[in-house]
Coordinates of C-alpha atoms and ligand atoms in Angstrom, one line a residue:
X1 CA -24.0 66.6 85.3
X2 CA -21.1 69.1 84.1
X3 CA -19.3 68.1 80.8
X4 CA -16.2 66.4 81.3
X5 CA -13.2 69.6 80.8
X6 CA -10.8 66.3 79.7
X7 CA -10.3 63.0 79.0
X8 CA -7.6 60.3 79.9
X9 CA -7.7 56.8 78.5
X10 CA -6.6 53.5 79.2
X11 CA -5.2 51.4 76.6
X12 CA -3.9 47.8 76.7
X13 CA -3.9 44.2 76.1
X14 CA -6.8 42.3 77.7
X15 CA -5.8 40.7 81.5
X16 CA -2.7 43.8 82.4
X17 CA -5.0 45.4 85.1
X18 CA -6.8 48.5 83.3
X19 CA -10.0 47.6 85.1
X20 CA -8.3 46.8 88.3
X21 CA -6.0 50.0 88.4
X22 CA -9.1 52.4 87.9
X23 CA -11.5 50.7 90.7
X24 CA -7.9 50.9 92.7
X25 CA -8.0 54.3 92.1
X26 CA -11.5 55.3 92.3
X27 CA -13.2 53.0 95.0
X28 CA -9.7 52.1 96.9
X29 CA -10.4 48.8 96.9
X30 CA -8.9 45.3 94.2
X31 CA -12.1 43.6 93.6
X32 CA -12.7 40.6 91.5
X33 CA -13.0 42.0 87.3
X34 CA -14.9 40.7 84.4
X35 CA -12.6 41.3 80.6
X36 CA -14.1 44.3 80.1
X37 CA -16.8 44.7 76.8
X38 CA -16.8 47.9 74.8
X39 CA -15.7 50.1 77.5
X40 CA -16.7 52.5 80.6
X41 CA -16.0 56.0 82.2
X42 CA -15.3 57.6 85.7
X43 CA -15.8 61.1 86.3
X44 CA -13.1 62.5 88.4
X45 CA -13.3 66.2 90.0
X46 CA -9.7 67.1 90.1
X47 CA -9.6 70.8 91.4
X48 CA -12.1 72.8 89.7
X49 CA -12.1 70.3 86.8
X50 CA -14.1 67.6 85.6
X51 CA -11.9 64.7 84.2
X52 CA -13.0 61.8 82.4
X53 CA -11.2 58.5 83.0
X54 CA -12.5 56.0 80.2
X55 CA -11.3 52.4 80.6
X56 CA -11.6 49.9 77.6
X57 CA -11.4 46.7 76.5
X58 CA -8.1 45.0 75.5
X59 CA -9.6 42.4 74.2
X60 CA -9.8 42.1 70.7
X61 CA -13.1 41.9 69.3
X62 CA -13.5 45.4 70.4
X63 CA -10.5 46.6 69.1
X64 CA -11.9 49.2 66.3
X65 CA -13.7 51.2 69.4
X66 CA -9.8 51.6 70.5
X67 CA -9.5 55.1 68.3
X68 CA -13.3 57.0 69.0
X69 CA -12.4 56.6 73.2
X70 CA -9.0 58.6 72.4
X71 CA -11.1 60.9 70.3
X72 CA -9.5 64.4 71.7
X73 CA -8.1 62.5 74.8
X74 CA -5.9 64.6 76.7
X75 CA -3.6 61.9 77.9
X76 CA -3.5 57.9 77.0
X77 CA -1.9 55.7 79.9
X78 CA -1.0 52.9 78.0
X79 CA -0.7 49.7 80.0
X80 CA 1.2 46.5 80.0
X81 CA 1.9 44.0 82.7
X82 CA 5.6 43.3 83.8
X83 CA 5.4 39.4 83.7
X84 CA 4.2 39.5 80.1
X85 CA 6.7 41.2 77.7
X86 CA 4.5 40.5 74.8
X87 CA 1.6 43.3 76.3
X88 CA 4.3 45.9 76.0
X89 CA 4.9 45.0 72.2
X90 CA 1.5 45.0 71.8
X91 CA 1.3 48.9 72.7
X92 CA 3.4 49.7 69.8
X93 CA 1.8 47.2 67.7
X94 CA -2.1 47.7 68.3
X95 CA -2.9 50.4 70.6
X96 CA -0.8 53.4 69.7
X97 CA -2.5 53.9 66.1
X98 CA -5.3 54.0 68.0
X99 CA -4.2 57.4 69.3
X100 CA -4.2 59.3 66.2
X101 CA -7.4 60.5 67.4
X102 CA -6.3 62.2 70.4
X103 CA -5.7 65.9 71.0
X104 CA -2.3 67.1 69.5
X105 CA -0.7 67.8 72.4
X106 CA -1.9 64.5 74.1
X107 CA 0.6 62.9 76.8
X108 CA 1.4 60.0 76.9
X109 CA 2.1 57.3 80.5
X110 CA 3.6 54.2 79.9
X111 CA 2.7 51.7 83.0
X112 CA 3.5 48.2 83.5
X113 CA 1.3 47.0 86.4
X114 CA 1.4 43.7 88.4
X115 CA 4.5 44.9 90.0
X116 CA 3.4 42.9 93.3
X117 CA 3.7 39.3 91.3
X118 CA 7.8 40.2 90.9
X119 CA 10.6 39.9 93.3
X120 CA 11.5 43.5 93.4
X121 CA 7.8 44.6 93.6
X122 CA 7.3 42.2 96.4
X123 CA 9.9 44.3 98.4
X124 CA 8.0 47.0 98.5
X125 CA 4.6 45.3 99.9
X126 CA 4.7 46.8 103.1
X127 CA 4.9 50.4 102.3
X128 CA 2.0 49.8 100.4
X129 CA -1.9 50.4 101.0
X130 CA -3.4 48.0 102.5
X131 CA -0.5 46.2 104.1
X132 CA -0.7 47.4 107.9
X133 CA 2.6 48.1 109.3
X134 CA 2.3 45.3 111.9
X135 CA 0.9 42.4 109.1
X136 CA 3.4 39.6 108.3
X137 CA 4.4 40.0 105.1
X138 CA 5.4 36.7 104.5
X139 CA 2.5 33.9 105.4
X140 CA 0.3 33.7 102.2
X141 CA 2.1 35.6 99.5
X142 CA 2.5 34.9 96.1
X143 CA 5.7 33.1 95.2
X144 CA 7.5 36.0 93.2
X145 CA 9.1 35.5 89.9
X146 CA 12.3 38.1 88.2
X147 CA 10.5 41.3 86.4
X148 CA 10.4 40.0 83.1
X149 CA 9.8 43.5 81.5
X150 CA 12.4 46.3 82.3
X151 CA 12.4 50.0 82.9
X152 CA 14.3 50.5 79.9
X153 CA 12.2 48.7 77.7
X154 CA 9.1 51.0 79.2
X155 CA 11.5 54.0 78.5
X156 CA 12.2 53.4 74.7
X157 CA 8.8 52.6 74.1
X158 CA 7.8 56.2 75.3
X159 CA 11.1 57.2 72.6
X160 CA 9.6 55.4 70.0
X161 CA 6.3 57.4 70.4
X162 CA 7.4 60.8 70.9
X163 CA 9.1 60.1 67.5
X164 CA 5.7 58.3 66.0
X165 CA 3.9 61.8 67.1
X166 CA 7.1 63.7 65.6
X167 CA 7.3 65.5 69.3
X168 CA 10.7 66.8 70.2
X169 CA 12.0 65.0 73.7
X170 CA 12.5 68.6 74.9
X171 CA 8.9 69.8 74.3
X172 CA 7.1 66.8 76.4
X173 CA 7.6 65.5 79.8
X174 CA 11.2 63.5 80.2
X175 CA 10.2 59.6 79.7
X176 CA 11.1 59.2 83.1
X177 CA 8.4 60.8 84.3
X178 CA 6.1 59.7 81.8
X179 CA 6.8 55.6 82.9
X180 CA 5.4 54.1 85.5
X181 CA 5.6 50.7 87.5
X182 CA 2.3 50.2 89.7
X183 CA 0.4 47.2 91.3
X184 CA -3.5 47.9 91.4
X185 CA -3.0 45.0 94.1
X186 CA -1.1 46.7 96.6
X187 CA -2.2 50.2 95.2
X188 CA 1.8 51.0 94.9
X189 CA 2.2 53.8 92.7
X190 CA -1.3 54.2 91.8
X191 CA -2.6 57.4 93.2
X192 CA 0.9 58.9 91.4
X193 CA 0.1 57.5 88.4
X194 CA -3.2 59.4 88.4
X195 CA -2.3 62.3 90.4
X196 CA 0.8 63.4 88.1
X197 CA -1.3 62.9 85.1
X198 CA -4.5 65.0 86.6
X199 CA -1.7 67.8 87.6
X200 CA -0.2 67.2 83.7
X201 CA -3.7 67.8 81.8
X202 CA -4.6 70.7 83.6
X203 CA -3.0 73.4 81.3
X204 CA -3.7 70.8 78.4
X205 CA -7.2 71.2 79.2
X206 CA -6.9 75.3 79.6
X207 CA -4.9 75.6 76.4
X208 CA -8.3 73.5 74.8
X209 CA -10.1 76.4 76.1
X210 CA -8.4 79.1 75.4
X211 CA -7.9 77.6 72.0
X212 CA -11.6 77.7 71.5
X213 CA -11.9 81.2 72.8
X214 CA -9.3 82.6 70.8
X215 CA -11.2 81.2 67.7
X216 CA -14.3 83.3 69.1
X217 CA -12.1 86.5 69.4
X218 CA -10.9 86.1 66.0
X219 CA -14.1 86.1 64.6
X220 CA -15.7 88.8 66.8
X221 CA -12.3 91.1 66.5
X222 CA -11.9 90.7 62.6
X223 CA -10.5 93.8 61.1
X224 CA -10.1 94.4 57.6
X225 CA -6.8 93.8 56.1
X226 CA -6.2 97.5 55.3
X227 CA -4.7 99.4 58.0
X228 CA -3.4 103.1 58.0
X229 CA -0.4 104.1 59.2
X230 CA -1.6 107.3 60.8
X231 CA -1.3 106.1 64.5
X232 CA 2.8 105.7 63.9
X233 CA 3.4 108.9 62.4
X234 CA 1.8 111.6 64.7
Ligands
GTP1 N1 -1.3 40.3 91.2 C1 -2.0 41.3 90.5 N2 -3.0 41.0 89.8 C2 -3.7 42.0 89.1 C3 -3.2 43.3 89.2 N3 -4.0 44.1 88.4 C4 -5.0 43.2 87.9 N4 -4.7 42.0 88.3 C5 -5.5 40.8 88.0 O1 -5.4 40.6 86.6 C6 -6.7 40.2 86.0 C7 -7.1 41.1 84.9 O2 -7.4 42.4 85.5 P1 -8.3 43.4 84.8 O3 -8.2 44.7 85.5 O4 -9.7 42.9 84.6 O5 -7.6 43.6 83.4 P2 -8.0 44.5 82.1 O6 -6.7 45.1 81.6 O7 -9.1 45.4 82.5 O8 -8.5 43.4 81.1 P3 -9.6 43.6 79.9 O9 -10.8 44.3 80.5 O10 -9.9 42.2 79.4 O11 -8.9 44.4 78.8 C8 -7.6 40.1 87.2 O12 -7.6 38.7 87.7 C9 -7.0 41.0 88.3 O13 -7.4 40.6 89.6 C10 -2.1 43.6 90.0 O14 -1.6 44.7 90.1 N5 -1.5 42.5 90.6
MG2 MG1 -11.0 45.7 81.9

């Protein structure tokens, strides 16, 4: 197996859907979860490179692992669900020390999933995967309750952490990019979550490189500190 080229993570409070929106991703399909323990990785081949996708556990008793997944991580989607306003206070609270450990130039998604359980999510059910164009949308859904977390909210957290990592707004992706609303139910939004962020760590992942490579050179190519001026005056 080829070494991973990057890593993304996913960081939250126990019960907002990590799980759920990676095995939406990966296997196209919502099946039953278990809380995860410790945590657990998906390779992902995203044009020639080899992208880790490490989901961990909110809960917690596992919190202290939280920092050695985002070791070097090239992007941390950091999730909250948008019926429980306390699991996006909880991202500023618990998980986004745990970043420290990522690579300087890490980005960062903000995405509050269980989009499907509000009124406006429910709206767009039959766009979505795995609603047939023909299926009823009514018989057997969910009642539907007001989004109790908004955009905005979502949007000022990503604020807060550009200022955390003392990252200028104009050398990161605009917050609007960078926040998401998804439903690992429906799969709305969740292949763009991914996708954008795949497309994003690319040159974060070729800058690693090169960064290591330039090291090499500067070793290989050392001159002394010397240096004639006979070229400049022929
Ligand atoms: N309605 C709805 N339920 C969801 C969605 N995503 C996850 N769930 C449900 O929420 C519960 C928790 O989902 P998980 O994916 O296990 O949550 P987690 O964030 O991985 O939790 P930990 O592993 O404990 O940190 C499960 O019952 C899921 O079926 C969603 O988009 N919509
Ligand atoms: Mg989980």
């Amino acid at each position: 197996m080829r070494k991973p080229d990057g890593k993304i993570v996913l960081l939250g409070d126990m019960n907002v859907g990590k799980t759920s929106l990676l095995q939406r991703y990966m296997e196209r399909r919502f099946p039953d979860t278990v809380s995860t323990v410790g945590g657990a990785f998906y390779l992902k081949q995203w044009r020639s490179y080899n992208i880790s996708i490490w989901d961990t556990a909110g809960r917690e008793q596992f919190h202290g692992l939280g920092s050695m997944y985002c070791r070097g991580a090239a992007a941390v989607i950091l999730t909250y669900d948008v019926n429980h306003p306390q699991s996006l206070v909880e991202l500023e609270d618990r998980f986004l020390g745990l970043t420290e450990t990522a690579s300087k130039d890490c980005l960062f998604a903000i995405v509050g999933n269980k989009v499907d359980l509000t009124e406006e999510g429910a709206r767009e059910r039959p766009e979505q995967e795995g609603c047939s164009p023909g299926r009823p949308s009514g018989g057997g859904a969910p009642p539907t309750l007001p989004k109790q977390v908004r955009p905005e909210d979502a949007v000022a957290l990503y604020k807060k952490i550009l200022k955390y990592r003392m990252l200028d707004e104009k050398d990161v992706p605009a917050a609007e990019q960078m926040c998401f609303e998804t439903s690992a139910k429906t799969g709305y939004n969740v292949d763009l979550l991914f996708e954008t962020l795949f497309d994003m760590v690319v040159p974060t992942i070729l800058r690693q490189r090169a960064e290591g490579l330039s090291q090499t050179v500067d070793i290989t190519s050392y001159k002394p500190p010397k240096r004639t001026r006979a070229g400049c005056c022929a």
